[in-house]
PDB file of C-alpha atoms and ligand atoms in Angstrom:
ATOM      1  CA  UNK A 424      10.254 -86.703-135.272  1.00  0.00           C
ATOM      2  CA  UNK A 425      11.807 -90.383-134.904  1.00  0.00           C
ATOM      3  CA  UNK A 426      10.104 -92.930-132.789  1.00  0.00           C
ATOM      4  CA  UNK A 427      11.627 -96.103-132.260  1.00  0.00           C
ATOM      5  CA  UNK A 428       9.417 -98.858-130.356  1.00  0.00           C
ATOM      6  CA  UNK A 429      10.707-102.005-129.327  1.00  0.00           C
ATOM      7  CA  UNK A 430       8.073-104.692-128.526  1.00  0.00           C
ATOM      8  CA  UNK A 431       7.723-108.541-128.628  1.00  0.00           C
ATOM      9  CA  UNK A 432       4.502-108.353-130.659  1.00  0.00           C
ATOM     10  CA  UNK A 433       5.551-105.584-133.311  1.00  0.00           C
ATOM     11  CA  UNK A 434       2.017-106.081-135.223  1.00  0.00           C
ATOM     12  CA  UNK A 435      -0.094-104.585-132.347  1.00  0.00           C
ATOM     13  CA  UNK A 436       1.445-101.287-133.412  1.00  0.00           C
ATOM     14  CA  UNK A 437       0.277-101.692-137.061  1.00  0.00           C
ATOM     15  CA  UNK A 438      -2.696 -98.552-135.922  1.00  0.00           C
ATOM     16  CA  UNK A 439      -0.014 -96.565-135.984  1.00  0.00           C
ATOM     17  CA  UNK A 440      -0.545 -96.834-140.253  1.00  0.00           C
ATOM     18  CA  UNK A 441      -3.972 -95.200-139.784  1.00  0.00           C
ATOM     19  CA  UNK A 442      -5.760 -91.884-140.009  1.00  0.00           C
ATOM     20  CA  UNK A 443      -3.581 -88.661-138.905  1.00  0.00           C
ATOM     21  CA  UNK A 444      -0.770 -90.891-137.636  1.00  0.00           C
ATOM     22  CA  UNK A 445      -0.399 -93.076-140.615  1.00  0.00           C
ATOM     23  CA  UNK A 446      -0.480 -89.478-142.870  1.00  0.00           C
ATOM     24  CA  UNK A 447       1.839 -88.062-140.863  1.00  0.00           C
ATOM     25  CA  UNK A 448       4.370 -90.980-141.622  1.00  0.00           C
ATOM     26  CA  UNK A 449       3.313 -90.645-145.176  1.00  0.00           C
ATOM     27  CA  UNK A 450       4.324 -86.991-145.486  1.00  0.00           C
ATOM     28  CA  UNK A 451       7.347 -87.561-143.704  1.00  0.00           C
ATOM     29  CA  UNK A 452       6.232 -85.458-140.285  1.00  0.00           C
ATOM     30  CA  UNK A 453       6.998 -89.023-138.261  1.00  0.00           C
ATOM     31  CA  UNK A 454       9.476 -91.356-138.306  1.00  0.00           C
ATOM     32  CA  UNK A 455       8.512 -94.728-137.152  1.00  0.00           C
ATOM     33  CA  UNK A 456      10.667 -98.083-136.397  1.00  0.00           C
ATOM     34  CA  UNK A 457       8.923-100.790-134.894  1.00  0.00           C
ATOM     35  CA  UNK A 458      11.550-103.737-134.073  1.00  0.00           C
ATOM     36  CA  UNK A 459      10.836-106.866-132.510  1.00  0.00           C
ATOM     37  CA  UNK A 460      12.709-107.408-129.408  1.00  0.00           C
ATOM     38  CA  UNK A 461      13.191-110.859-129.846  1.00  0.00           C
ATOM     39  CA  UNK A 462      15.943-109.740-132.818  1.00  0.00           C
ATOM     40  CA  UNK A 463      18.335-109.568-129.866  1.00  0.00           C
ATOM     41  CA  UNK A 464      18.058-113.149-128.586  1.00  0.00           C
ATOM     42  CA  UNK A 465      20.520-116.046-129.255  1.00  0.00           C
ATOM     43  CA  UNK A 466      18.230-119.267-128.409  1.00  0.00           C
ATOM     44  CA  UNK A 467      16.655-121.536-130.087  1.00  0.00           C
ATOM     45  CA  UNK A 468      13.155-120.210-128.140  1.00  0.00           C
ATOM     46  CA  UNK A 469      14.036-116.814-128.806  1.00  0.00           C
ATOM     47  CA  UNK A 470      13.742-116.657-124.850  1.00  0.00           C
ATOM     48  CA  UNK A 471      13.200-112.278-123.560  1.00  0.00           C
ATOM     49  CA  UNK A 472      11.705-113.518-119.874  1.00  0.00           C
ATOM     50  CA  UNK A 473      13.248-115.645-116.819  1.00  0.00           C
ATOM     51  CA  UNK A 474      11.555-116.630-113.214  1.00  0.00           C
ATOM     52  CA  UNK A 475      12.207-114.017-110.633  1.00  0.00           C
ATOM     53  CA  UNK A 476      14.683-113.722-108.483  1.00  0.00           C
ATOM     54  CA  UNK A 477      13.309-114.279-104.924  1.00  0.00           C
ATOM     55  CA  UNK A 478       9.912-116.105-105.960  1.00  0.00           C
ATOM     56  CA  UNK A 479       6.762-114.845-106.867  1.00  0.00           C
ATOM     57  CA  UNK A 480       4.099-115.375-109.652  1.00  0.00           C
ATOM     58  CA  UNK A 481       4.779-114.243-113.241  1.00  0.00           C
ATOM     59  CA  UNK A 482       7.992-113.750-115.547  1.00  0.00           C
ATOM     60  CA  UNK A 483      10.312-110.914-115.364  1.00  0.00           C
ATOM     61  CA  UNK A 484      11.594-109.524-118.856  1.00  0.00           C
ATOM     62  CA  UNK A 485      15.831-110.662-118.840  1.00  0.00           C
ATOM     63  CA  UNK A 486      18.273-107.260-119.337  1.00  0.00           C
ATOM     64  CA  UNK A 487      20.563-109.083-121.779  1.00  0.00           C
ATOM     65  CA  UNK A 488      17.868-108.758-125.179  1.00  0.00           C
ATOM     66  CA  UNK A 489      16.839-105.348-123.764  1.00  0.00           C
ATOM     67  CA  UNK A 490      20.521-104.191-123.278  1.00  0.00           C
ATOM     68  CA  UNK A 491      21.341-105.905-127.061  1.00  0.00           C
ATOM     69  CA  UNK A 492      18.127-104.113-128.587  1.00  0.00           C
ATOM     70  CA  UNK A 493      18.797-100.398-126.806  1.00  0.00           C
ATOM     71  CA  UNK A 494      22.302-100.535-128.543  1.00  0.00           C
ATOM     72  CA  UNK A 495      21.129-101.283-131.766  1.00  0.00           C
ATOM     73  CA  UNK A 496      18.438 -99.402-131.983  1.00  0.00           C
ATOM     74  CA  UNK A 497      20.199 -96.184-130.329  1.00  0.00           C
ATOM     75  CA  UNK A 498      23.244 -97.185-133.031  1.00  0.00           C
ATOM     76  CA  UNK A 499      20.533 -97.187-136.214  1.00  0.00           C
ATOM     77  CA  UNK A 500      18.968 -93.833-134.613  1.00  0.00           C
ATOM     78  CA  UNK A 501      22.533 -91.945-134.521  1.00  0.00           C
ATOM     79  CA  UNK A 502      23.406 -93.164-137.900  1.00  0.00           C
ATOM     80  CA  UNK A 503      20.080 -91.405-139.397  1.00  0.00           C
ATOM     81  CA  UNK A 504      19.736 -88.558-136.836  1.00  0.00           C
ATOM     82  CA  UNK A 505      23.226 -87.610-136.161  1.00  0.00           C
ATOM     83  CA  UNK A 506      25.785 -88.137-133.612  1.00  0.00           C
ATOM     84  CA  UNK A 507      24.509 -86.013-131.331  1.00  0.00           C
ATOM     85  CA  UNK A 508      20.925 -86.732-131.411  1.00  0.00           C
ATOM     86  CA  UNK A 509      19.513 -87.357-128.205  1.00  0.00           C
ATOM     87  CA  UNK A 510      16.552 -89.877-127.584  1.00  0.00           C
ATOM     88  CA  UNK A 511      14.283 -89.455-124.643  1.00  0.00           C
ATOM     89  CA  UNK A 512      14.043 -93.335-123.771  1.00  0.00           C
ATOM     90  CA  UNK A 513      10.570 -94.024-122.525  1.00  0.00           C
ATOM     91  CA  UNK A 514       8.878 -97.053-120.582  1.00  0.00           C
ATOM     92  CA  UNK A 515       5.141 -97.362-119.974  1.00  0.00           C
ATOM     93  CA  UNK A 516       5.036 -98.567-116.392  1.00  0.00           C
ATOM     94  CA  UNK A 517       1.990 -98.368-114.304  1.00  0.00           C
ATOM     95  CA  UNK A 518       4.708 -97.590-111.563  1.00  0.00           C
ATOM     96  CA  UNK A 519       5.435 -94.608-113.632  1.00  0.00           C
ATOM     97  CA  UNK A 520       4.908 -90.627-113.517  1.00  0.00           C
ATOM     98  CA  UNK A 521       1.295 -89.943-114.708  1.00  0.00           C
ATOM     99  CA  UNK A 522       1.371 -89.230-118.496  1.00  0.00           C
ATOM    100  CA  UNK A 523      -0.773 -86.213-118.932  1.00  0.00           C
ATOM    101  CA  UNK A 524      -0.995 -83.715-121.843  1.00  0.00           C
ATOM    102  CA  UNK A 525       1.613 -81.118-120.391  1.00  0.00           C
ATOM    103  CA  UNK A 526       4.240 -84.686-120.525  1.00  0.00           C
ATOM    104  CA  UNK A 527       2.633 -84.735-124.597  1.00  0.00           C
ATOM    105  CA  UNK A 528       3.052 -81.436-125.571  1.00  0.00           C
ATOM    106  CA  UNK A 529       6.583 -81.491-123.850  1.00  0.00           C
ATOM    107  CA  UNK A 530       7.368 -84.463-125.959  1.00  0.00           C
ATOM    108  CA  UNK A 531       5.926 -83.195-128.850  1.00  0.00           C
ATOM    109  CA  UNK A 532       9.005 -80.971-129.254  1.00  0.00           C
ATOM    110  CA  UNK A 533      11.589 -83.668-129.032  1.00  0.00           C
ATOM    111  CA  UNK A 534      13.293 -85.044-132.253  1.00  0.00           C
ATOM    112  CA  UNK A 535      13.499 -88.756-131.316  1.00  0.00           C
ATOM    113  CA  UNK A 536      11.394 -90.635-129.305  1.00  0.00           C
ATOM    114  CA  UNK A 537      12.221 -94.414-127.957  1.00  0.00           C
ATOM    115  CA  UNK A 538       9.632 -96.323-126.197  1.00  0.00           C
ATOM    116  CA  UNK A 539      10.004 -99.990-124.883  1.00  0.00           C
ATOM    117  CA  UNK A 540       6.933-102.269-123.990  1.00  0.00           C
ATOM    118  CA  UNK A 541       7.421-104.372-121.291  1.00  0.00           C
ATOM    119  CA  UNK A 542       5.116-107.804-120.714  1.00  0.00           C
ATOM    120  CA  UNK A 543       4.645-110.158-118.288  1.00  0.00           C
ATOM    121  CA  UNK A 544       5.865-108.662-114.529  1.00  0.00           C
ATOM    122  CA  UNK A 545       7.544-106.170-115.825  1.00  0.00           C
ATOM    123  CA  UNK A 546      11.585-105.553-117.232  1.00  0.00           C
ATOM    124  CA  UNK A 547      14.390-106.608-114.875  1.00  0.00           C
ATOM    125  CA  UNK A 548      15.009-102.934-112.884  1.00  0.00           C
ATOM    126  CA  UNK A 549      19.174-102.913-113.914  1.00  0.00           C
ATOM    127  CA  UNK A 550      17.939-102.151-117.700  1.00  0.00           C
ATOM    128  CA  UNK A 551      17.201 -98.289-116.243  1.00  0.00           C
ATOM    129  CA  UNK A 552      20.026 -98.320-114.263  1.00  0.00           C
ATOM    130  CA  UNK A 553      22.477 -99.047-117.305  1.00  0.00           C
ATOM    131  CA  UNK A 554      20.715 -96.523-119.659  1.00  0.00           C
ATOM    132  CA  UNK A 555      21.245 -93.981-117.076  1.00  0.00           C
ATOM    133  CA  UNK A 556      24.357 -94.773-116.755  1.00  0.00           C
ATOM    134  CA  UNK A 557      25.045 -94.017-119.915  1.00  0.00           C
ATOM    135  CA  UNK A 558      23.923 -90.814-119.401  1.00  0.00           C
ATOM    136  CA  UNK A 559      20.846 -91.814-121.604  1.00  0.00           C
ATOM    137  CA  UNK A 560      17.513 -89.416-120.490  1.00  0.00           C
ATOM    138  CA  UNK A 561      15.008 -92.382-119.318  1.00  0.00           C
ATOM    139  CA  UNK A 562      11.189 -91.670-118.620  1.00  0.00           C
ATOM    140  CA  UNK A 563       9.080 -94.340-116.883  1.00  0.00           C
ATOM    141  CA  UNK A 564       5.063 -93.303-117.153  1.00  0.00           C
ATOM    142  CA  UNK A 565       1.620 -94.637-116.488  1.00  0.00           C
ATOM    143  CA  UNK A 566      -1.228 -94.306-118.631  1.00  0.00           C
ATOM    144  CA  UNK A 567      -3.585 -94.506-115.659  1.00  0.00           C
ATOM    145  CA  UNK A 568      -3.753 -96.468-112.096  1.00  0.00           C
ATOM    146  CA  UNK A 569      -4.737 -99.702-113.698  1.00  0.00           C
ATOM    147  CA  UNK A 570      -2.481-102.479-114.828  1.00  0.00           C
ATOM    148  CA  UNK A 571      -2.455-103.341-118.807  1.00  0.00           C
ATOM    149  CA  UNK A 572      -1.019-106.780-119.918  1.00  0.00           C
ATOM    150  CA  UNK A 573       1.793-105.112-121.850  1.00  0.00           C
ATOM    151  CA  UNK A 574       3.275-101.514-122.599  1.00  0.00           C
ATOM    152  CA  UNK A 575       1.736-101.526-126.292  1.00  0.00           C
ATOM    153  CA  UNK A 576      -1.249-100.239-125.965  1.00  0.00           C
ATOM    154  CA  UNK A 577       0.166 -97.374-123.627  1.00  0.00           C
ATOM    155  CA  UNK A 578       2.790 -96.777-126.847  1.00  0.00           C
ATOM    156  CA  UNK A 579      -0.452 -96.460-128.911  1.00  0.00           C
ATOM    157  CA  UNK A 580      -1.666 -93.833-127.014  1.00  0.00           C
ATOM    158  CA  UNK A 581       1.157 -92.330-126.150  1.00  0.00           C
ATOM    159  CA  UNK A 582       2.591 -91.885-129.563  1.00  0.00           C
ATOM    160  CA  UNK A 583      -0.707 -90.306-130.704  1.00  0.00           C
ATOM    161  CA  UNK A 584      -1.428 -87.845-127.750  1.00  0.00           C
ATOM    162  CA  UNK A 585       2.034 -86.881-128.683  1.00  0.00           C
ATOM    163  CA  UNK A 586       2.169 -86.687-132.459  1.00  0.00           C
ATOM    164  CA  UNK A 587      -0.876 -85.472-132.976  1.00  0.00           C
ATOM    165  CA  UNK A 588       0.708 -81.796-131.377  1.00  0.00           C
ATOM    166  CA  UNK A 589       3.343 -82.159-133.862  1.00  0.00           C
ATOM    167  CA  UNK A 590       2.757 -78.967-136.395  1.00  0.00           C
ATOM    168  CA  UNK A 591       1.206 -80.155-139.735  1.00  0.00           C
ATOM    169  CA  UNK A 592      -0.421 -83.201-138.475  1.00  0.00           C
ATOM    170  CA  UNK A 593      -3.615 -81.999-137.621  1.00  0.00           C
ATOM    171  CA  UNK A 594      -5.320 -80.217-140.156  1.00  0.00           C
ATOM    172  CA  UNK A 595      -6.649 -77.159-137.953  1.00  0.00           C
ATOM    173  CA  UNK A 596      -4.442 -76.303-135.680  1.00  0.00           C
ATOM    174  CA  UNK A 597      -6.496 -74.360-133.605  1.00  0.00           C
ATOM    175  CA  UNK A 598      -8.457 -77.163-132.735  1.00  0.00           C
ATOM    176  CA  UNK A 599      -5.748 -78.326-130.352  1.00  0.00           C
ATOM    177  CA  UNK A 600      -5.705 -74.704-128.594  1.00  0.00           C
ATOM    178  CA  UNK A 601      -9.463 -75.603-126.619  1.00  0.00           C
ATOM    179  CA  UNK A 602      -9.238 -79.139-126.243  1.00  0.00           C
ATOM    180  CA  UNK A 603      -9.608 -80.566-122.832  1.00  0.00           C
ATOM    181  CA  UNK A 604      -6.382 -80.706-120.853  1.00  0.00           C
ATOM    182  CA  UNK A 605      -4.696 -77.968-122.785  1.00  0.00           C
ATOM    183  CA  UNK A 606      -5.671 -75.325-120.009  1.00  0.00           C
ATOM    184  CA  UNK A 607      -6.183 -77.634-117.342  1.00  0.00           C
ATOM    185  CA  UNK A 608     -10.214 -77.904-118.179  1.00  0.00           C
ATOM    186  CA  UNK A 609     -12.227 -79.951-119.365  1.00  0.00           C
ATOM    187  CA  UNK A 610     -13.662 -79.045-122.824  1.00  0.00           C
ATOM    188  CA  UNK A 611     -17.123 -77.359-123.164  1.00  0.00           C
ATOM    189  CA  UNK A 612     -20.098 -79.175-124.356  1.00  0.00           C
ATOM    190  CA  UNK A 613     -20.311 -79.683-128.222  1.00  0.00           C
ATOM    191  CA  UNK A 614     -23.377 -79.301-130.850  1.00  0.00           C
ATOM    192  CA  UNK A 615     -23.678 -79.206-134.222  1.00  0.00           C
ATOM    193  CA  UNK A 616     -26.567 -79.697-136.672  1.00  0.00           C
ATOM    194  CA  UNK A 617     -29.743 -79.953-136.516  1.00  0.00           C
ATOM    195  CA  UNK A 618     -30.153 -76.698-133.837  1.00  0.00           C
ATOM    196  CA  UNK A 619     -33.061 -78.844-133.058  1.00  0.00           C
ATOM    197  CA  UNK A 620     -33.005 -82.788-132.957  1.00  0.00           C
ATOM    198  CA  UNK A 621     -36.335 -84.793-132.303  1.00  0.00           C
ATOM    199  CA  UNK A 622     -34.082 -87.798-130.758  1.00  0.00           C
ATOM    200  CA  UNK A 623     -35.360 -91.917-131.645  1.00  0.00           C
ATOM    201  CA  UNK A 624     -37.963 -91.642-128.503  1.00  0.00           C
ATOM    202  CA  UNK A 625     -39.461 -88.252-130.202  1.00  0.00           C
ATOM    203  CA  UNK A 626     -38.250 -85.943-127.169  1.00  0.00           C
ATOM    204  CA  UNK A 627     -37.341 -82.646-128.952  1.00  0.00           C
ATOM    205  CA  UNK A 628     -33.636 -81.291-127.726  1.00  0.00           C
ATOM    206  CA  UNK A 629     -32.802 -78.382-128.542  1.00  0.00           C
ATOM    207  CA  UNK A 630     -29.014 -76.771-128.636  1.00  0.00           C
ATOM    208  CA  UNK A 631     -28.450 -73.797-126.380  1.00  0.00           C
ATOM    209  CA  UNK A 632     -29.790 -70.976-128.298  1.00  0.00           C
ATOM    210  CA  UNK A 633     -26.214 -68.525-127.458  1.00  0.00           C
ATOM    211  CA  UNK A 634     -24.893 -70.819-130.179  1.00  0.00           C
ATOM    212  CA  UNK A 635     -27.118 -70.073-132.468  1.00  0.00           C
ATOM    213  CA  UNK A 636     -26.792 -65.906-131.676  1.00  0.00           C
ATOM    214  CA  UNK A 637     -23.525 -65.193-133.792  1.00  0.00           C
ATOM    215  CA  UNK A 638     -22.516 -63.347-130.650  1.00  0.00           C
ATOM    216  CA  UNK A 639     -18.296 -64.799-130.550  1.00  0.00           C
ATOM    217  CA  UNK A 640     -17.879 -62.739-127.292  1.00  0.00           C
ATOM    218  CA  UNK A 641     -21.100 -64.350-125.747  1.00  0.00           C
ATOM    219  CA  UNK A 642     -20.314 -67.483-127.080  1.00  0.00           C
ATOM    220  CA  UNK A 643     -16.826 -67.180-126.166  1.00  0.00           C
ATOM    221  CA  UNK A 644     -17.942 -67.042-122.204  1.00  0.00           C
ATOM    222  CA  UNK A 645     -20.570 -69.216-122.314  1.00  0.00           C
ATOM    223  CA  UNK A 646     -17.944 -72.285-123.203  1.00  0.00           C
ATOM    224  CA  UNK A 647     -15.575 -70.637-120.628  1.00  0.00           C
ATOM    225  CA  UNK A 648     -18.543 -71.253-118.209  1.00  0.00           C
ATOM    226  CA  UNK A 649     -19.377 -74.419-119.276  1.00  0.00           C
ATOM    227  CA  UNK A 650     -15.599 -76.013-118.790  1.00  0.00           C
ATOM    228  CA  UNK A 651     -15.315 -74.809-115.122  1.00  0.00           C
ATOM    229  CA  UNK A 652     -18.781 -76.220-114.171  1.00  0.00           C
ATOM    230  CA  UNK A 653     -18.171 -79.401-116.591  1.00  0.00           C
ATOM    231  CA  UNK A 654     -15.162 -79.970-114.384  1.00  0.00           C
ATOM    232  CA  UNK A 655     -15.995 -78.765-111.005  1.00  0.00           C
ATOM    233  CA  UNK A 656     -18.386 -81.370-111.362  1.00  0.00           C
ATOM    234  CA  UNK A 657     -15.893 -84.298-112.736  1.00  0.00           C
ATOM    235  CA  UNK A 658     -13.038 -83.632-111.880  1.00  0.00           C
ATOM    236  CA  UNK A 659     -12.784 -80.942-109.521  1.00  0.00           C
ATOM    237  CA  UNK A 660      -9.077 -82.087-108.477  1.00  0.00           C
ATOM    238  CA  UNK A 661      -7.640 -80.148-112.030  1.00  0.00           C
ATOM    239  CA  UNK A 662      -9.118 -77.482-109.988  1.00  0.00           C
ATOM    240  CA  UNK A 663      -7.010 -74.929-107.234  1.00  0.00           C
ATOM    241  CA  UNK A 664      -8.193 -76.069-103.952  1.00  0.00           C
ATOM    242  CA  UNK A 665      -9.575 -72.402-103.680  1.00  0.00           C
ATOM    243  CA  UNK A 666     -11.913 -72.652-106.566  1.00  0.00           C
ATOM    244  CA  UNK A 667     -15.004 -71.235-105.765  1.00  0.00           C
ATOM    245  CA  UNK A 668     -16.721 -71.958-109.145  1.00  0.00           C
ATOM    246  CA  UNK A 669     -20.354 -72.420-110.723  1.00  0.00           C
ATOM    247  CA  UNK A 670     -22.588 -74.780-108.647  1.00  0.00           C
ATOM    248  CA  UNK A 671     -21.934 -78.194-110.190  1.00  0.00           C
ATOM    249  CA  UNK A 672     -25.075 -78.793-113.214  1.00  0.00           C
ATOM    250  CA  UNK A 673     -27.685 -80.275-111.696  1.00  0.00           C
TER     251      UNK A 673
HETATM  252  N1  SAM B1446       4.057-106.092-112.375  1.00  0.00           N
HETATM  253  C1  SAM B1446       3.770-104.757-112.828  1.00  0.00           C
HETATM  254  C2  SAM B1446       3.281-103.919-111.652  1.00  0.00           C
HETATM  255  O1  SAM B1446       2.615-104.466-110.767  1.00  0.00           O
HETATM  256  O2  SAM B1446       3.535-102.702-111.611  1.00  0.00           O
HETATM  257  C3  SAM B1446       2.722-104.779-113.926  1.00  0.00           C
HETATM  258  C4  SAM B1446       3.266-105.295-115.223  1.00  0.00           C
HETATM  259  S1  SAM B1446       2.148-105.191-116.580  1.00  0.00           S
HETATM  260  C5  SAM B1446       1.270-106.701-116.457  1.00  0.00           C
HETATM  261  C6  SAM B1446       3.157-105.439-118.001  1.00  0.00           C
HETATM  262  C7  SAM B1446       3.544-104.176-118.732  1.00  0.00           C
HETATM  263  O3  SAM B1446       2.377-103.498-119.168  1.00  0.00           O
HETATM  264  C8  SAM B1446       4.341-103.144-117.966  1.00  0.00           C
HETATM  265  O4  SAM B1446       5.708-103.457-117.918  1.00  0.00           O
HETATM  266  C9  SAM B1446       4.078-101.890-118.792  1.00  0.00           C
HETATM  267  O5  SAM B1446       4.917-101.839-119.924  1.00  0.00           O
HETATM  268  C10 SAM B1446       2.653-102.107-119.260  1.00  0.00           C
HETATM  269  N2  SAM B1446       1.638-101.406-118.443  1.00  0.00           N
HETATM  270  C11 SAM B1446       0.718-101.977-117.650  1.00  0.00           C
HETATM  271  N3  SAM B1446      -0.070-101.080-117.067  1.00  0.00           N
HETATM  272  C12 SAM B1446       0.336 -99.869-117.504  1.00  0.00           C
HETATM  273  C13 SAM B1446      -0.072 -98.539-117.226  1.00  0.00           C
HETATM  274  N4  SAM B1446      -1.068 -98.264-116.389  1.00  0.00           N
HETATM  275  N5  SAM B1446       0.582 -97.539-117.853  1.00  0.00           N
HETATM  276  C14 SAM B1446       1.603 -97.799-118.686  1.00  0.00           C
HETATM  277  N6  SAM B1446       2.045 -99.043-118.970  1.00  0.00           N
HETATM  278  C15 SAM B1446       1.433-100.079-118.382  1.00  0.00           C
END
């Protein structure tokens, strides 16, 4: 996969160089171009934001550097990918479409990825317009109902709840198959050793003993159980209205 990420502060992607991410750009499984947006201006201030039209606090991001830097970087893409590749153009927005893990694993299958950040107020609205225009594919989507300062940290995220279901990057793939989200529950509770832990206040705690029976079947329902109650009980709206689960745990 190709992701191209255009940003005025290019080193606040430089996580993207760690752990499963940074291997899979190593072995080749991602892509990634991070390009400063401020390539695309022609003043001496290297100016990417303007008051906004009509009043109001803030700065609004100006079309022309974002217009200059989607046909560069959609130019650069083509040359590498092909002439017919076709980039799914995406803008964190808190505005946006929830991003959820069924918008990751859909992305997960594309072959090139561009995601813009915008700062202050926001990016002047005509810069969607003209990449639909052009018949480009354009996604705007939140991260959650809360405002960030800028789209980078929603491009970190992003880009790792969506490479990370890329085949090869994670080592077991089967650990993707239960996570939370990936059937619309929460995940189980998790133990691991010591079966029996004296915690730093000397209270004993003990892990539930199916998981110690070798029983896979037994096992297999208990953690079934355990994700409907776990998210009746926080967050019962992944759940059909007509859910008539477990009592929540107590
Ligand atoms: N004025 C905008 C509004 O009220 O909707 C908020 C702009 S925010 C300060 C600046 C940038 O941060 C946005 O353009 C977007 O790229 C990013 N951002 C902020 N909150 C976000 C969220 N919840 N999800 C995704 N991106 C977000």
């Amino acid at each position: 996969m190709r992701i191209d990420v255009v940003t005025i502060f290019p080193e606040y992607l430089a996580p993207l160089d760690l752990s499963l991410i940074g291997k899979a750009r190593r072995d080749g499984i991602l892509d990634l171009h991070v390009h400063d947006l401020r390539t695309w201006t022609h003043d001496r201030h290297r100016t990417v934001d303007d008051t906004p039209l009509g009043g109001g606090a803030g700065m609004v991001m100006k079309p022309e550097p974002w217009a200059e830097a989607f046909a560069a970087v959609l130019s650069a893409g083509r040359e590498a990918q092909g002439a017919d590749a076709h980039p799914l153009i995406i803008f964190p927005n808190p505005a946006g479409a929830p991003f959820a893990q069924a918008t990751a694993q859909d992305w997960s299958q594309r072959e090139w990825l561009v995601l813009a950040c915008g700062r202050y107020e926001g990016i002047d609205e005509r810069v969607y317009e003209h990449l639909a225009d052009q018949g480009h594919e354009v996604a705007l989507v939140s991260l959650g109902d809360y405002v960030l300062n800028g789209g980078e940290v929603a491009v970190l995220a992003i880009t790792e709840a969506v490479v990370r279901l890329i085949p090869g990057v994670v080592g077991n793939a089967a650990s993707l198959v239960e996570e939370s989200h990936s059937d619309g529950l929460l995940e189980y509770p998790l133990y691991t050793r010591p079966a029996s832990w004296t915690d730093p206040a000397g209270t004993v705690r003990e892990a539930p003993p199916i998981l110690l029976s070798g029983d896979h079947g037994r096992i297999a329902a208990w953690r079934r159980e355990q994700s409907r109650r776990r998210t009746r009980e926080r967050r019962p709206d992944l759940l059909p209205a007509d859910d008539e689960g477990p009592a929540p745990l107590g």
